[in-house]
mmCIF file of N, CA and C and ligand atoms in Angstrom:
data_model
loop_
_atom_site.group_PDB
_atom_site.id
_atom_site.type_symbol
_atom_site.label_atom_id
_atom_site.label_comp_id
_atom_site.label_asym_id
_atom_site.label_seq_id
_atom_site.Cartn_x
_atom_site.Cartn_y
_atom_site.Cartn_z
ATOM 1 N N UNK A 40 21.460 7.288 -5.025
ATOM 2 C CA UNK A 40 21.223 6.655 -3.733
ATOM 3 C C UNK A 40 20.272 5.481 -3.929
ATOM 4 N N UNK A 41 20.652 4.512 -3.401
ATOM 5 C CA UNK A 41 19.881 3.324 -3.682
ATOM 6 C C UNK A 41 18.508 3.059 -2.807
ATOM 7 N N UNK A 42 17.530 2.503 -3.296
ATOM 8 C CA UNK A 42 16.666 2.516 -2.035
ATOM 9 C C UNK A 42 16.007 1.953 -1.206
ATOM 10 N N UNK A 43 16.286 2.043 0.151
ATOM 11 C CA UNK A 43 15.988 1.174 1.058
ATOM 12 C C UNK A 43 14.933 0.071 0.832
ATOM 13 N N UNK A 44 15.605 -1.344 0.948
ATOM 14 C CA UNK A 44 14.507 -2.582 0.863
ATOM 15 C C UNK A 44 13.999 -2.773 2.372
ATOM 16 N N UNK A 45 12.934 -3.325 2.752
ATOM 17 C CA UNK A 45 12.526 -4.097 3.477
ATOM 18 C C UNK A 45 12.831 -4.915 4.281
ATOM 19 N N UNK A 46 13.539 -4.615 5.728
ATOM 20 C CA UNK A 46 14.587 -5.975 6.077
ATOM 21 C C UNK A 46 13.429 -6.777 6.734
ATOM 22 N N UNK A 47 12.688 -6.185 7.616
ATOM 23 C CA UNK A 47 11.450 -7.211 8.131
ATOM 24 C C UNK A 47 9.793 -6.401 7.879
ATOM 25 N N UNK A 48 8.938 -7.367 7.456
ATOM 26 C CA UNK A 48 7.421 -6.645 7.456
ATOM 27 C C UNK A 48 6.464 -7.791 8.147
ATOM 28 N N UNK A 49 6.177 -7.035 9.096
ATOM 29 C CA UNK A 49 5.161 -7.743 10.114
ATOM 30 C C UNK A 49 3.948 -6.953 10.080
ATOM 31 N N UNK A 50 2.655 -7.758 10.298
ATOM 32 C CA UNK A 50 1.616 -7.257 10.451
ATOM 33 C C UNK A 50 1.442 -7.160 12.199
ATOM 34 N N UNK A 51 1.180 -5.857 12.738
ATOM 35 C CA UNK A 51 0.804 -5.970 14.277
ATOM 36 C C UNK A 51 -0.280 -4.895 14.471
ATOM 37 N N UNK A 52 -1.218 -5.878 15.238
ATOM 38 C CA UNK A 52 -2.939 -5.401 14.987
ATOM 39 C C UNK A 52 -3.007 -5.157 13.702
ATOM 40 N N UNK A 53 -3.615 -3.542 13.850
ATOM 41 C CA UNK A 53 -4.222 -2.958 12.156
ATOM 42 C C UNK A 53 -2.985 -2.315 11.696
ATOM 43 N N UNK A 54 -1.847 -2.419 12.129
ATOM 44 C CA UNK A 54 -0.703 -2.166 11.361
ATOM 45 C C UNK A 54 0.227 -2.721 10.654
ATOM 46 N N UNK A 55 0.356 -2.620 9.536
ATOM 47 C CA UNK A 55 1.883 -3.174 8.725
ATOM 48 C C UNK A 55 3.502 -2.374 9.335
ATOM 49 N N UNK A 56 3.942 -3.308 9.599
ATOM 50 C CA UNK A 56 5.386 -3.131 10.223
ATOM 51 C C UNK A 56 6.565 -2.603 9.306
ATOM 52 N N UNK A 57 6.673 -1.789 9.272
ATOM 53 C CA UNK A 57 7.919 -2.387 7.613
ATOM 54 C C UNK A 57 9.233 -1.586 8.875
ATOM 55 N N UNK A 58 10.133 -2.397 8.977
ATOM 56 C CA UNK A 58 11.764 -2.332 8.850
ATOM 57 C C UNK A 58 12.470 -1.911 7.871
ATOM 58 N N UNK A 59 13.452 -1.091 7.581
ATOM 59 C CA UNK A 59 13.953 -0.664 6.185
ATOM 60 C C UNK A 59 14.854 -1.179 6.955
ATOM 61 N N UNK A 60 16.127 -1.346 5.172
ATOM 62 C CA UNK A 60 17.461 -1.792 5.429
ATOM 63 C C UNK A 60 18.177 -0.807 5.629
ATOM 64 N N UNK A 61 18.094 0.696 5.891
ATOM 65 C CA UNK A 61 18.237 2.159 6.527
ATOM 66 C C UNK A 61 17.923 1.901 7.916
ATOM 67 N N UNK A 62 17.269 1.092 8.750
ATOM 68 C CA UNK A 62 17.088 1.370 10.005
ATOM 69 C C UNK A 62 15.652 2.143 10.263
ATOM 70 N N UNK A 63 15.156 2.872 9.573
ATOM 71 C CA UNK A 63 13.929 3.438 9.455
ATOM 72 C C UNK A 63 12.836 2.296 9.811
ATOM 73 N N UNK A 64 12.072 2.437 10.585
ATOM 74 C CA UNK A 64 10.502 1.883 10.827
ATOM 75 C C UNK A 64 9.086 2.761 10.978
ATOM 76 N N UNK A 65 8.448 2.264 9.994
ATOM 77 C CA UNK A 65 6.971 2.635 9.152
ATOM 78 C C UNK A 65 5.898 1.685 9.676
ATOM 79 N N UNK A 66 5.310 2.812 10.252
ATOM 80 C CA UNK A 66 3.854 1.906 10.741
ATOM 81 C C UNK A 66 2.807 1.911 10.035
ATOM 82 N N UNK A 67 2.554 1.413 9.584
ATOM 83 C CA UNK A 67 1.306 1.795 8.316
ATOM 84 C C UNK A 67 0.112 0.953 8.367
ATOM 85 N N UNK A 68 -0.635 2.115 8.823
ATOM 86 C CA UNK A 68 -2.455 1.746 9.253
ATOM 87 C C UNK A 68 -2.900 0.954 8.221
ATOM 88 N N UNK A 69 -3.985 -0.611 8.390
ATOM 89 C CA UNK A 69 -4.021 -0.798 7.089
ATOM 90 C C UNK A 69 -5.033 -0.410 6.291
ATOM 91 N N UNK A 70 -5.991 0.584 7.144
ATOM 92 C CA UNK A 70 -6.961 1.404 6.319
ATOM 93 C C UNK A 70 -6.493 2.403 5.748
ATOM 94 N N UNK A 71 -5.404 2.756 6.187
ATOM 95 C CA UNK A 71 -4.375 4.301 5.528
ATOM 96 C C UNK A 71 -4.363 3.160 4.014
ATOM 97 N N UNK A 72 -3.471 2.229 4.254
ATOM 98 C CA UNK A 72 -3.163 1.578 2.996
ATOM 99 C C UNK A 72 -4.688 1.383 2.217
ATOM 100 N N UNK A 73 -4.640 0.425 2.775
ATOM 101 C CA UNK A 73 -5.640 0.361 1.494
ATOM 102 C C UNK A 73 -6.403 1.430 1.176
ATOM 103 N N UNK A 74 -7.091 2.246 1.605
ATOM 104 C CA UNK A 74 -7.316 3.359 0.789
ATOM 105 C C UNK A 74 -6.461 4.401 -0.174
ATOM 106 N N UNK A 75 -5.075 3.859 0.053
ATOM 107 C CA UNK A 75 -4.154 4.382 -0.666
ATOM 108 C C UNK A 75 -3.501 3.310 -2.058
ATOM 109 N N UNK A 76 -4.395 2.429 -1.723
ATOM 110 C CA UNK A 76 -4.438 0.937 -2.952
ATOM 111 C C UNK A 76 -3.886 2.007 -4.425
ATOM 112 N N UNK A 77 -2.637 1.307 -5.135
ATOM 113 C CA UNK A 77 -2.124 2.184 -6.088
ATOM 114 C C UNK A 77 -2.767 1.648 -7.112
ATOM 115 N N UNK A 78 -3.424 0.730 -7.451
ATOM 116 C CA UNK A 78 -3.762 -0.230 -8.606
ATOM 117 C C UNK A 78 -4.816 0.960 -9.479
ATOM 118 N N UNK A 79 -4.994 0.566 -10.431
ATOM 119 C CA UNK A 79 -5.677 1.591 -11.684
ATOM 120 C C UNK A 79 -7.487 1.555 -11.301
ATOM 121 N N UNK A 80 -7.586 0.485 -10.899
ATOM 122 C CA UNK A 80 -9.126 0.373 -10.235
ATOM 123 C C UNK A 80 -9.241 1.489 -9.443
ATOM 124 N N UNK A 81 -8.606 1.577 -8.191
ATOM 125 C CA UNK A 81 -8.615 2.355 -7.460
ATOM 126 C C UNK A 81 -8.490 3.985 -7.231
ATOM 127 N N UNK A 82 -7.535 3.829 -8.299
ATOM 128 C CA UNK A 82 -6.690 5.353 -8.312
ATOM 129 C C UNK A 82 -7.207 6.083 -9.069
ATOM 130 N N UNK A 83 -8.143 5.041 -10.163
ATOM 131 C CA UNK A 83 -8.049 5.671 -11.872
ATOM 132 C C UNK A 83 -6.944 5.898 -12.614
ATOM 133 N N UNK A 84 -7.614 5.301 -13.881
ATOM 134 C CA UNK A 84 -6.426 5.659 -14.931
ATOM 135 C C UNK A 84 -6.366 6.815 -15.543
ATOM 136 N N UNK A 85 -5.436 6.919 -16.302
ATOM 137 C CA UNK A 85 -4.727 8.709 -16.930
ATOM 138 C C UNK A 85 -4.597 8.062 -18.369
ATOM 139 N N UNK A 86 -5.491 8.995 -18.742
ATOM 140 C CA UNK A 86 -5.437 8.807 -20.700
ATOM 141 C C UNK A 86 -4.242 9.816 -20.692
ATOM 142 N N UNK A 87 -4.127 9.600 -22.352
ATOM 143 C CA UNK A 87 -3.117 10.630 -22.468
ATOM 144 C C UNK A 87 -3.087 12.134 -22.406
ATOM 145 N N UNK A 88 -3.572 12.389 -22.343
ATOM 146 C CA UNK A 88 -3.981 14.365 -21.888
ATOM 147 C C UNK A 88 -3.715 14.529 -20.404
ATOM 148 N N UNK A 89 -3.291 13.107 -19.464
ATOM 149 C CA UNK A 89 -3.093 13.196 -18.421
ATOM 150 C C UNK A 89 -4.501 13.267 -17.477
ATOM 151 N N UNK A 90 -5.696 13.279 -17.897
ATOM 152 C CA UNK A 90 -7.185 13.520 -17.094
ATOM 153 C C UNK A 90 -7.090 11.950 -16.545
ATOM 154 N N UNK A 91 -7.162 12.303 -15.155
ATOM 155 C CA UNK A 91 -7.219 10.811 -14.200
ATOM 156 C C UNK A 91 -8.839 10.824 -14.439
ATOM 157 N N UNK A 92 -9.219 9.207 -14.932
ATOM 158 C CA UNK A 92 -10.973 8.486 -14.866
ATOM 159 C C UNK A 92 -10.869 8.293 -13.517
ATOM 160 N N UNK A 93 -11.186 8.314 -12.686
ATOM 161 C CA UNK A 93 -11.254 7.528 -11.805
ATOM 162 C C UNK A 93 -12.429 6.699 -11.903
ATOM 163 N N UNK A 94 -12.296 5.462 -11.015
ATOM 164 C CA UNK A 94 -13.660 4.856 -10.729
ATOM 165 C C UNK A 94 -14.770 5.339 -9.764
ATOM 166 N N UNK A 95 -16.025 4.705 -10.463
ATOM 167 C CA UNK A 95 -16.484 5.118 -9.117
ATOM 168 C C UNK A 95 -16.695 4.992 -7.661
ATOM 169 N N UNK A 96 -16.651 5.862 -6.546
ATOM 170 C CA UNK A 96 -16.426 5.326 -5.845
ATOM 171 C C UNK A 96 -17.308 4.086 -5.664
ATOM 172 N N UNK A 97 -16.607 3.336 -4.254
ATOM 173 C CA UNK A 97 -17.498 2.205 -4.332
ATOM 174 C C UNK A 97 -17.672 1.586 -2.858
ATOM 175 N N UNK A 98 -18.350 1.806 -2.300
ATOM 176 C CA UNK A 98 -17.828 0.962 -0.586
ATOM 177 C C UNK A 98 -17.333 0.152 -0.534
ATOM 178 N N UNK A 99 -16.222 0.311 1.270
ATOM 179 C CA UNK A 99 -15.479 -0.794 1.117
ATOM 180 C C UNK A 99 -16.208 -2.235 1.395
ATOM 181 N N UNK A 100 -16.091 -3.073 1.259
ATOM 182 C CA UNK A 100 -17.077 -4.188 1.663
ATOM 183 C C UNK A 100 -15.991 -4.879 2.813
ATOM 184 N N UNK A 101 -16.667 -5.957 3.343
ATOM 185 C CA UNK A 101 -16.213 -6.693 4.784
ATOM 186 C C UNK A 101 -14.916 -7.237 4.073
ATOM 187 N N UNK A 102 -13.873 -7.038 5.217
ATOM 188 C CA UNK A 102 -12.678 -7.425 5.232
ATOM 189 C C UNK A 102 -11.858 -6.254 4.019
ATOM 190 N N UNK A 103 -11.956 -5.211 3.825
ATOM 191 C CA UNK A 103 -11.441 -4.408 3.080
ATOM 192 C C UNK A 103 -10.504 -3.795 4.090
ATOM 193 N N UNK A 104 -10.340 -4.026 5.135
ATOM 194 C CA UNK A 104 -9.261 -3.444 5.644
ATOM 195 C C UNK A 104 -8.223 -4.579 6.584
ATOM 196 N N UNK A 105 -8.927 -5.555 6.169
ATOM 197 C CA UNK A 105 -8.003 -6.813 6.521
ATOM 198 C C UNK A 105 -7.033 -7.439 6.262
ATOM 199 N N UNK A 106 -5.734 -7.240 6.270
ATOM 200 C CA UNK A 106 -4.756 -7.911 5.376
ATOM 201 C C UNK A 106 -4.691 -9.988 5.660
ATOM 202 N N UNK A 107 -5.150 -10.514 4.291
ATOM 203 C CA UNK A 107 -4.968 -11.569 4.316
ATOM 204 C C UNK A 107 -3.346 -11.855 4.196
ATOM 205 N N UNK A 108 -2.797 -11.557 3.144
ATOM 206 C CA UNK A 108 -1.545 -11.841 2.899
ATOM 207 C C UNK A 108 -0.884 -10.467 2.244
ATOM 208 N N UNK A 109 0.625 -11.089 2.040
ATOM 209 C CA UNK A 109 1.156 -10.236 1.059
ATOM 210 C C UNK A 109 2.526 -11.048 0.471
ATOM 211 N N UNK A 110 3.008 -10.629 -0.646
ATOM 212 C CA UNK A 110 4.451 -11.495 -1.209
ATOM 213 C C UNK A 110 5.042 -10.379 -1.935
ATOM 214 N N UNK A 111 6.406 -10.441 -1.564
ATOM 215 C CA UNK A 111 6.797 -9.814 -2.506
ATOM 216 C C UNK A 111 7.001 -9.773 -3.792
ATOM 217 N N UNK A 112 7.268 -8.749 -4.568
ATOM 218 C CA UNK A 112 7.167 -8.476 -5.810
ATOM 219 C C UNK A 112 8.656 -8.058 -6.461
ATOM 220 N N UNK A 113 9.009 -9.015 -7.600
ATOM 221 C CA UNK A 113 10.494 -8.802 -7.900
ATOM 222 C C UNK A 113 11.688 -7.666 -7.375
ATOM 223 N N UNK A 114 11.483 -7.662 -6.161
ATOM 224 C CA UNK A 114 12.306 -7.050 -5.520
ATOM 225 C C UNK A 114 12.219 -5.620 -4.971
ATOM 226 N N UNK A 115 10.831 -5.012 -5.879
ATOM 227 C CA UNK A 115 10.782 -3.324 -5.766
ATOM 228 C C UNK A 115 9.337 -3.128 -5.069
ATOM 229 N N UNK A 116 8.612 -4.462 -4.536
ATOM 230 C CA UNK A 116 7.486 -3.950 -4.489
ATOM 231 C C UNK A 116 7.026 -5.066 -3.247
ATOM 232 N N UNK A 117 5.723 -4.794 -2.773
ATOM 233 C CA UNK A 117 4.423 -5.593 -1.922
ATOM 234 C C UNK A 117 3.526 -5.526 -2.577
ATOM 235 N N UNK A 118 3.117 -6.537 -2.882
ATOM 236 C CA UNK A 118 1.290 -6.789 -3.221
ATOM 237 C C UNK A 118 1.395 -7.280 -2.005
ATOM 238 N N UNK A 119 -0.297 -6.338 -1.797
ATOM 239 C CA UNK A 119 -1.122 -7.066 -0.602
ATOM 240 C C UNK A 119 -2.552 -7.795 -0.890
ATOM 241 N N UNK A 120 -2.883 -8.701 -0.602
ATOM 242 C CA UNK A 120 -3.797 -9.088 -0.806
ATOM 243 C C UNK A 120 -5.110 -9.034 0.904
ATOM 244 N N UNK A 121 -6.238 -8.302 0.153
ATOM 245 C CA UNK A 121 -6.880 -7.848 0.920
ATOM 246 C C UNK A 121 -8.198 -9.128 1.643
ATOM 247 N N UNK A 122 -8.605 -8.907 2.106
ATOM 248 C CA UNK A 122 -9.393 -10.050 2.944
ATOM 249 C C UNK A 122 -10.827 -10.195 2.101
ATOM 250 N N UNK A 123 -10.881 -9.073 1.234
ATOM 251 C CA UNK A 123 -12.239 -8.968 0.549
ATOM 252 C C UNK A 123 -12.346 -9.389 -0.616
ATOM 253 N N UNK A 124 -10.860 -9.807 -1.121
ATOM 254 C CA UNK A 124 -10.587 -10.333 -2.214
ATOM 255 C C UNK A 124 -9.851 -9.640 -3.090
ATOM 256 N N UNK A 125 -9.539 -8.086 -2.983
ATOM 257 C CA UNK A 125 -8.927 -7.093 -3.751
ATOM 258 C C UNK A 125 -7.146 -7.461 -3.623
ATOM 259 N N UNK A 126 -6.168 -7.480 -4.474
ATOM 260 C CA UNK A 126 -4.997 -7.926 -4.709
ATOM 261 C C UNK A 126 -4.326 -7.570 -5.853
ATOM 262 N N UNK A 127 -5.049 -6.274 -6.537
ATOM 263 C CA UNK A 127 -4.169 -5.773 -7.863
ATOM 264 C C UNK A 127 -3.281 -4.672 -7.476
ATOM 265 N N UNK A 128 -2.674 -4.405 -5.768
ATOM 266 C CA UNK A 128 -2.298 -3.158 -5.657
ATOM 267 C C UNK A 128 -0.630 -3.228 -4.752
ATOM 268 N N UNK A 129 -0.180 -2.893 -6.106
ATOM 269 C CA UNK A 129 1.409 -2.945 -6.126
ATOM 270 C C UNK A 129 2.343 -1.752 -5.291
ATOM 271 N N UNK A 130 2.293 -1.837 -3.669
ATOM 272 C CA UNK A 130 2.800 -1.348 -3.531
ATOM 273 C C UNK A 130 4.544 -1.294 -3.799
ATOM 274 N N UNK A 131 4.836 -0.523 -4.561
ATOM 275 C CA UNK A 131 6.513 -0.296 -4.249
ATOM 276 C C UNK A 131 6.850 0.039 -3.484
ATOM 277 N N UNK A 132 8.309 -0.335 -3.010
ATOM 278 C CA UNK A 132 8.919 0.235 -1.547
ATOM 279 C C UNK A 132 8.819 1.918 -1.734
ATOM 280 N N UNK A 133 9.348 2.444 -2.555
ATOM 281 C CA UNK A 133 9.075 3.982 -2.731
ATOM 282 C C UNK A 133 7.931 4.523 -2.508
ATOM 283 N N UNK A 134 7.085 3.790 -2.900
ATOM 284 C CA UNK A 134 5.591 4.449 -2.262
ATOM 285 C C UNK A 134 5.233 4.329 -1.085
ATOM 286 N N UNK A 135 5.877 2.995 -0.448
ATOM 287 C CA UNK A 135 5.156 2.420 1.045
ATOM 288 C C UNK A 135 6.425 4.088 2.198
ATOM 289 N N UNK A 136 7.954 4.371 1.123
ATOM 290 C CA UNK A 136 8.315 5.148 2.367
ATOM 291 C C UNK A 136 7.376 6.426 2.213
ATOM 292 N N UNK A 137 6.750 6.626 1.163
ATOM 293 C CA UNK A 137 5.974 7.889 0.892
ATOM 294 C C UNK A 137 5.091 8.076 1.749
ATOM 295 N N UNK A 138 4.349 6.609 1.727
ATOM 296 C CA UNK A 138 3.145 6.933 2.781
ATOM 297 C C UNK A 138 3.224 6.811 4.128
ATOM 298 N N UNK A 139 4.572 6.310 5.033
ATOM 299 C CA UNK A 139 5.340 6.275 6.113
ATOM 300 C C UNK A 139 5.706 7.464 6.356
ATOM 301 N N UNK A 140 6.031 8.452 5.573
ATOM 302 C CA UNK A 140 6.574 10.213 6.289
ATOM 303 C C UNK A 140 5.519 10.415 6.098
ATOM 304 N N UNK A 141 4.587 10.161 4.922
ATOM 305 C CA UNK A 141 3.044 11.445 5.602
ATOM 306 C C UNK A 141 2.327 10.968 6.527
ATOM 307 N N UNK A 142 2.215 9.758 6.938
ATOM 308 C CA UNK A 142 1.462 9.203 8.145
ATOM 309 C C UNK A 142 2.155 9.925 9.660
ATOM 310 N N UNK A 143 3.630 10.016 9.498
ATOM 311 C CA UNK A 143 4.251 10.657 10.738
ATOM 312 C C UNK A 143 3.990 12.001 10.640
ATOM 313 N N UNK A 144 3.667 12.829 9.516
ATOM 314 C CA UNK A 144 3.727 14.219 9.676
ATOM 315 C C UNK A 144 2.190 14.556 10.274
ATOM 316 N N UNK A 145 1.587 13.567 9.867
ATOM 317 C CA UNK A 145 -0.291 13.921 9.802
ATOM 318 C C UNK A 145 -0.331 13.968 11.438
HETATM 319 ZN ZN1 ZN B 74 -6.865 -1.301 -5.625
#
């Protein structure tokens, strides 16, 4: 099964809009997101034994929940670029529907 791209993504208020090419629509808080930032800074990395480093935490600073921009990414993904300057965090469409059903179940 192939998987749903992105037909429209709008930002409205503190939400990201996403449209799938399924018909599906995902509202996604952008403090849900970004605290869900996938990038290795964020998440921590996994040596090989699989033990996630994480970083430490770190407060968010002003505009960390601001979406300045975003572009897509060869076809499978969103980078967003954050208002605080943070922009290493690749969302893929597979992850953005991931975090779209747990936001509806929560
Ligand atoms: Zn990040």
């Amino acid at each position: 099964m192939a998987i749903p791209i992105p037909s429209s993504v709008q930002q409205i208020g503190r939400e990201l809009v996403i449209v799938w090419s399924d018909g599906k629509e995902d509202y996604l808080g952008l403090e849900m997101l970004r605290r869900n930032c996938p990038c290795a800074y964020c998440k921590g990395e996994q040596d090989l034994l699989g033990n996630v480093h994480r970083a430490p935490a770190r407060p968010y600073g002003l505009g960390a929940f601001l979406l300045q921009t975003w572009q897509k990414v060869g076809g499978y993904a969103i980078q967003i670029f954050w208002a605080d300057g943070h922009s290493d965090g690749i969302y893929s469409f597979e992850y953005l529907r991931r975090l779209g059903s747990q936001t509806q179940t929560a």
